[in-house]
PDB file of C-alpha atoms in Angstrom:
ATOM      1  CA  UNK A 525     -16.724  58.470  24.326  1.00  0.00           C
ATOM      2  CA  UNK A 526     -17.070  60.734  21.338  1.00  0.00           C
ATOM      3  CA  UNK A 527     -14.468  60.207  18.676  1.00  0.00           C
ATOM      4  CA  UNK A 528     -15.416  63.014  16.304  1.00  0.00           C
ATOM      5  CA  UNK A 529     -12.681  65.507  15.646  1.00  0.00           C
ATOM      6  CA  UNK A 530     -12.754  68.464  18.008  1.00  0.00           C
ATOM      7  CA  UNK A 531     -11.446  71.696  16.568  1.00  0.00           C
ATOM      8  CA  UNK A 532      -7.984  72.313  17.909  1.00  0.00           C
ATOM      9  CA  UNK A 533      -7.961  75.313  20.239  1.00  0.00           C
ATOM     10  CA  UNK A 534      -5.587  78.245  19.782  1.00  0.00           C
ATOM     11  CA  UNK A 535      -2.119  77.054  20.815  1.00  0.00           C
ATOM     12  CA  UNK A 536      -1.580  80.163  22.943  1.00  0.00           C
ATOM     13  CA  UNK A 537      -4.434  79.059  25.223  1.00  0.00           C
ATOM     14  CA  UNK A 538      -3.369  75.402  25.593  1.00  0.00           C
ATOM     15  CA  UNK A 539      -0.919  73.644  27.872  1.00  0.00           C
ATOM     16  CA  UNK A 540       0.033  70.006  28.401  1.00  0.00           C
ATOM     17  CA  UNK A 541      -1.447  68.239  31.408  1.00  0.00           C
ATOM     18  CA  UNK A 542       0.944  65.930  33.246  1.00  0.00           C
ATOM     19  CA  UNK A 543      -0.540  63.504  35.763  1.00  0.00           C
ATOM     20  CA  UNK A 544       0.657  64.556  39.226  1.00  0.00           C
ATOM     21  CA  UNK A 545       1.336  61.040  40.505  1.00  0.00           C
ATOM     22  CA  UNK A 546       3.857  60.063  37.813  1.00  0.00           C
ATOM     23  CA  UNK A 547       4.402  63.028  35.473  1.00  0.00           C
ATOM     24  CA  UNK A 548       2.872  61.155  32.522  1.00  0.00           C
ATOM     25  CA  UNK A 549       1.461  63.375  29.752  1.00  0.00           C
ATOM     26  CA  UNK A 550      -2.255  62.477  29.565  1.00  0.00           C
ATOM     27  CA  UNK A 551      -3.833  65.351  27.656  1.00  0.00           C
ATOM     28  CA  UNK A 552      -4.196  69.063  27.094  1.00  0.00           C
ATOM     29  CA  UNK A 553      -5.925  71.941  28.867  1.00  0.00           C
ATOM     30  CA  UNK A 554      -7.447  74.919  27.115  1.00  0.00           C
ATOM     31  CA  UNK A 555      -7.804  78.073  29.201  1.00  0.00           C
ATOM     32  CA  UNK A 556     -10.982  79.975  28.357  1.00  0.00           C
ATOM     33  CA  UNK A 557     -11.454  83.743  28.459  1.00  0.00           C
ATOM     34  CA  UNK A 558     -13.703  83.411  31.528  1.00  0.00           C
ATOM     35  CA  UNK A 559     -11.132  81.444  33.556  1.00  0.00           C
ATOM     36  CA  UNK A 560     -12.429  77.939  32.854  1.00  0.00           C
ATOM     37  CA  UNK A 561     -10.456  74.941  31.635  1.00  0.00           C
ATOM     38  CA  UNK A 562     -11.490  72.561  28.852  1.00  0.00           C
ATOM     39  CA  UNK A 563      -9.845  69.105  28.933  1.00  0.00           C
ATOM     40  CA  UNK A 564      -8.737  67.384  25.713  1.00  0.00           C
ATOM     41  CA  UNK A 565      -7.394  63.827  25.656  1.00  0.00           C
ATOM     42  CA  UNK A 566      -4.252  62.855  23.737  1.00  0.00           C
ATOM     43  CA  UNK A 567      -6.275  62.504  20.514  1.00  0.00           C
ATOM     44  CA  UNK A 568      -7.532  66.105  20.917  1.00  0.00           C
ATOM     45  CA  UNK A 569     -11.034  64.927  21.738  1.00  0.00           C
ATOM     46  CA  UNK A 570     -12.803  67.502  23.871  1.00  0.00           C
ATOM     47  CA  UNK A 571     -13.775  65.880  27.178  1.00  0.00           C
ATOM     48  CA  UNK A 572     -16.172  68.430  28.628  1.00  0.00           C
ATOM     49  CA  UNK A 573     -17.315  72.008  28.859  1.00  0.00           C
ATOM     50  CA  UNK A 574     -15.252  74.667  30.667  1.00  0.00           C
ATOM     51  CA  UNK A 575     -14.789  73.733  34.337  1.00  0.00           C
ATOM     52  CA  UNK A 576     -12.526  74.357  37.302  1.00  0.00           C
ATOM     53  CA  UNK A 577      -8.893  73.322  36.865  1.00  0.00           C
ATOM     54  CA  UNK A 578      -9.144  70.578  39.512  1.00  0.00           C
ATOM     55  CA  UNK A 579     -12.167  69.055  37.746  1.00  0.00           C
ATOM     56  CA  UNK A 580     -10.495  69.210  34.329  1.00  0.00           C
ATOM     57  CA  UNK A 581      -7.345  67.580  35.726  1.00  0.00           C
ATOM     58  CA  UNK A 582      -9.457  64.804  37.290  1.00  0.00           C
ATOM     59  CA  UNK A 583     -11.123  64.147  33.921  1.00  0.00           C
ATOM     60  CA  UNK A 584      -7.784  63.694  32.161  1.00  0.00           C
ATOM     61  CA  UNK A 585      -6.233  61.753  35.044  1.00  0.00           C
ATOM     62  CA  UNK A 586      -9.226  59.378  34.889  1.00  0.00           C
ATOM     63  CA  UNK A 587      -8.722  58.767  31.182  1.00  0.00           C
ATOM     64  CA  UNK A 588      -4.967  58.459  31.579  1.00  0.00           C
ATOM     65  CA  UNK A 589      -3.301  56.356  28.917  1.00  0.00           C
ATOM     66  CA  UNK A 590      -6.060  53.755  28.596  1.00  0.00           C
ATOM     67  CA  UNK A 591      -6.840  54.828  25.040  1.00  0.00           C
ATOM     68  CA  UNK A 592      -3.478  53.285  24.096  1.00  0.00           C
ATOM     69  CA  UNK A 593      -4.744  49.856  25.153  1.00  0.00           C
ATOM     70  CA  UNK A 594      -8.126  50.043  23.413  1.00  0.00           C
ATOM     71  CA  UNK A 595      -9.084  48.765  19.983  1.00  0.00           C
ATOM     72  CA  UNK A 596      -9.924  51.451  17.450  1.00  0.00           C
ATOM     73  CA  UNK A 597     -11.466  51.547  13.997  1.00  0.00           C
ATOM     74  CA  UNK A 598      -9.797  53.652  11.318  1.00  0.00           C
ATOM     75  CA  UNK A 599     -11.856  54.876   8.396  1.00  0.00           C
ATOM     76  CA  UNK A 600     -10.071  54.122   5.133  1.00  0.00           C
ATOM     77  CA  UNK A 601     -11.269  54.211   1.525  1.00  0.00           C
ATOM     78  CA  UNK A 602     -12.301  50.544   1.707  1.00  0.00           C
ATOM     79  CA  UNK A 603     -14.192  50.989   5.003  1.00  0.00           C
ATOM     80  CA  UNK A 604     -13.369  50.603   8.693  1.00  0.00           C
ATOM     81  CA  UNK A 605     -10.163  48.768   9.695  1.00  0.00           C
ATOM     82  CA  UNK A 606      -9.396  47.561  13.237  1.00  0.00           C
ATOM     83  CA  UNK A 607      -6.204  49.216  14.506  1.00  0.00           C
ATOM     84  CA  UNK A 608      -4.224  49.782  17.676  1.00  0.00           C
ATOM     85  CA  UNK A 609      -2.437  52.952  18.605  1.00  0.00           C
ATOM     86  CA  UNK A 610       1.357  52.712  18.449  1.00  0.00           C
ATOM     87  CA  UNK A 611       2.415  56.304  19.047  1.00  0.00           C
ATOM     88  CA  UNK A 612       0.818  59.666  19.769  1.00  0.00           C
ATOM     89  CA  UNK A 613       2.317  63.123  19.661  1.00  0.00           C
ATOM     90  CA  UNK A 614       0.790  66.588  19.557  1.00  0.00           C
ATOM     91  CA  UNK A 615       0.104  66.575  15.800  1.00  0.00           C
ATOM     92  CA  UNK A 616      -0.388  62.936  14.813  1.00  0.00           C
ATOM     93  CA  UNK A 617      -1.204  59.420  15.871  1.00  0.00           C
ATOM     94  CA  UNK A 618       0.431  56.337  14.368  1.00  0.00           C
ATOM     95  CA  UNK A 619      -1.737  53.228  14.225  1.00  0.00           C
ATOM     96  CA  UNK A 620      -1.086  49.678  13.075  1.00  0.00           C
ATOM     97  CA  UNK A 621      -3.585  47.221  11.688  1.00  0.00           C
ATOM     98  CA  UNK A 622      -4.524  44.865  14.501  1.00  0.00           C
ATOM     99  CA  UNK A 623      -4.144  41.122  14.440  1.00  0.00           C
ATOM    100  CA  UNK A 624      -7.587  39.765  15.238  1.00  0.00           C
ATOM    101  CA  UNK A 625      -8.248  37.381  18.129  1.00  0.00           C
ATOM    102  CA  UNK A 626      -5.092  38.113  20.092  1.00  0.00           C
ATOM    103  CA  UNK A 627      -5.354  37.443  23.812  1.00  0.00           C
ATOM    104  CA  UNK A 628      -3.080  40.312  24.852  1.00  0.00           C
ATOM    105  CA  UNK A 629      -4.228  43.896  24.416  1.00  0.00           C
ATOM    106  CA  UNK A 630      -1.038  45.327  22.971  1.00  0.00           C
ATOM    107  CA  UNK A 631      -0.242  47.089  19.718  1.00  0.00           C
ATOM    108  CA  UNK A 632       0.412  43.979  17.676  1.00  0.00           C
ATOM    109  CA  UNK A 633       0.058  44.548  13.977  1.00  0.00           C
ATOM    110  CA  UNK A 634       0.401  42.611  10.745  1.00  0.00           C
ATOM    111  CA  UNK A 635       3.163  44.927   9.524  1.00  0.00           C
ATOM    112  CA  UNK A 636       5.483  45.380  12.490  1.00  0.00           C
ATOM    113  CA  UNK A 637       7.562  48.011  10.694  1.00  0.00           C
ATOM    114  CA  UNK A 638       5.003  50.216   8.970  1.00  0.00           C
ATOM    115  CA  UNK A 639       2.259  52.261  10.478  1.00  0.00           C
ATOM    116  CA  UNK A 640      -0.458  54.607   9.350  1.00  0.00           C
ATOM    117  CA  UNK A 641       0.031  58.285  10.221  1.00  0.00           C
ATOM    118  CA  UNK A 642      -3.163  60.171  10.975  1.00  0.00           C
ATOM    119  CA  UNK A 643      -3.080  63.935  11.542  1.00  0.00           C
ATOM    120  CA  UNK A 644      -4.721  65.193  14.746  1.00  0.00           C
ATOM    121  CA  UNK A 645      -7.408  66.105  15.431  1.00  0.00           C
ATOM    122  CA  UNK A 646      -9.236  63.515  13.305  1.00  0.00           C
ATOM    123  CA  UNK A 647     -12.685  62.097  12.781  1.00  0.00           C
ATOM    124  CA  UNK A 648     -11.238  58.974  11.100  1.00  0.00           C
ATOM    125  CA  UNK A 649     -10.804  57.098  14.413  1.00  0.00           C
ATOM    126  CA  UNK A 650     -13.487  55.715  16.693  1.00  0.00           C
ATOM    127  CA  UNK A 651     -13.493  53.173  19.484  1.00  0.00           C
ATOM    128  CA  UNK A 652     -14.064  49.673  18.132  1.00  0.00           C
ATOM    129  CA  UNK A 653     -16.892  49.042  20.614  1.00  0.00           C
ATOM    130  CA  UNK A 654     -18.608  52.406  20.074  1.00  0.00           C
ATOM    131  CA  UNK A 655     -21.814  52.740  18.118  1.00  0.00           C
ATOM    132  CA  UNK A 656     -21.488  54.491  14.761  1.00  0.00           C
TER     133      UNK A 656
END
């Protein structure tokens, strides 16, 4: 999974994708001039080239909300910090520093009140298990 920042497409060409089975918001679709659809996950990471709508929906449905349960690394001035996603909206993601060696994969953080706001799209986040 690439975690580099994708340029955000023109808002006029983008709509939210809601998973059909439960109505959960799982990403964004960009309509291209030639009638294709480009899927973007909730972090605005581009997930493929232009494709048919059904294919693009299947890509986002397959990703779903799993990125909320994964460990991430956030680039800060001092280096990479392990974080978990607490909240995502269209323009930002809020992460919390992760407590290491926890058995449950939930957004547990050292500071349970504070979080780090990161504007989207961003190239400051990457999956913890991904190669640099």
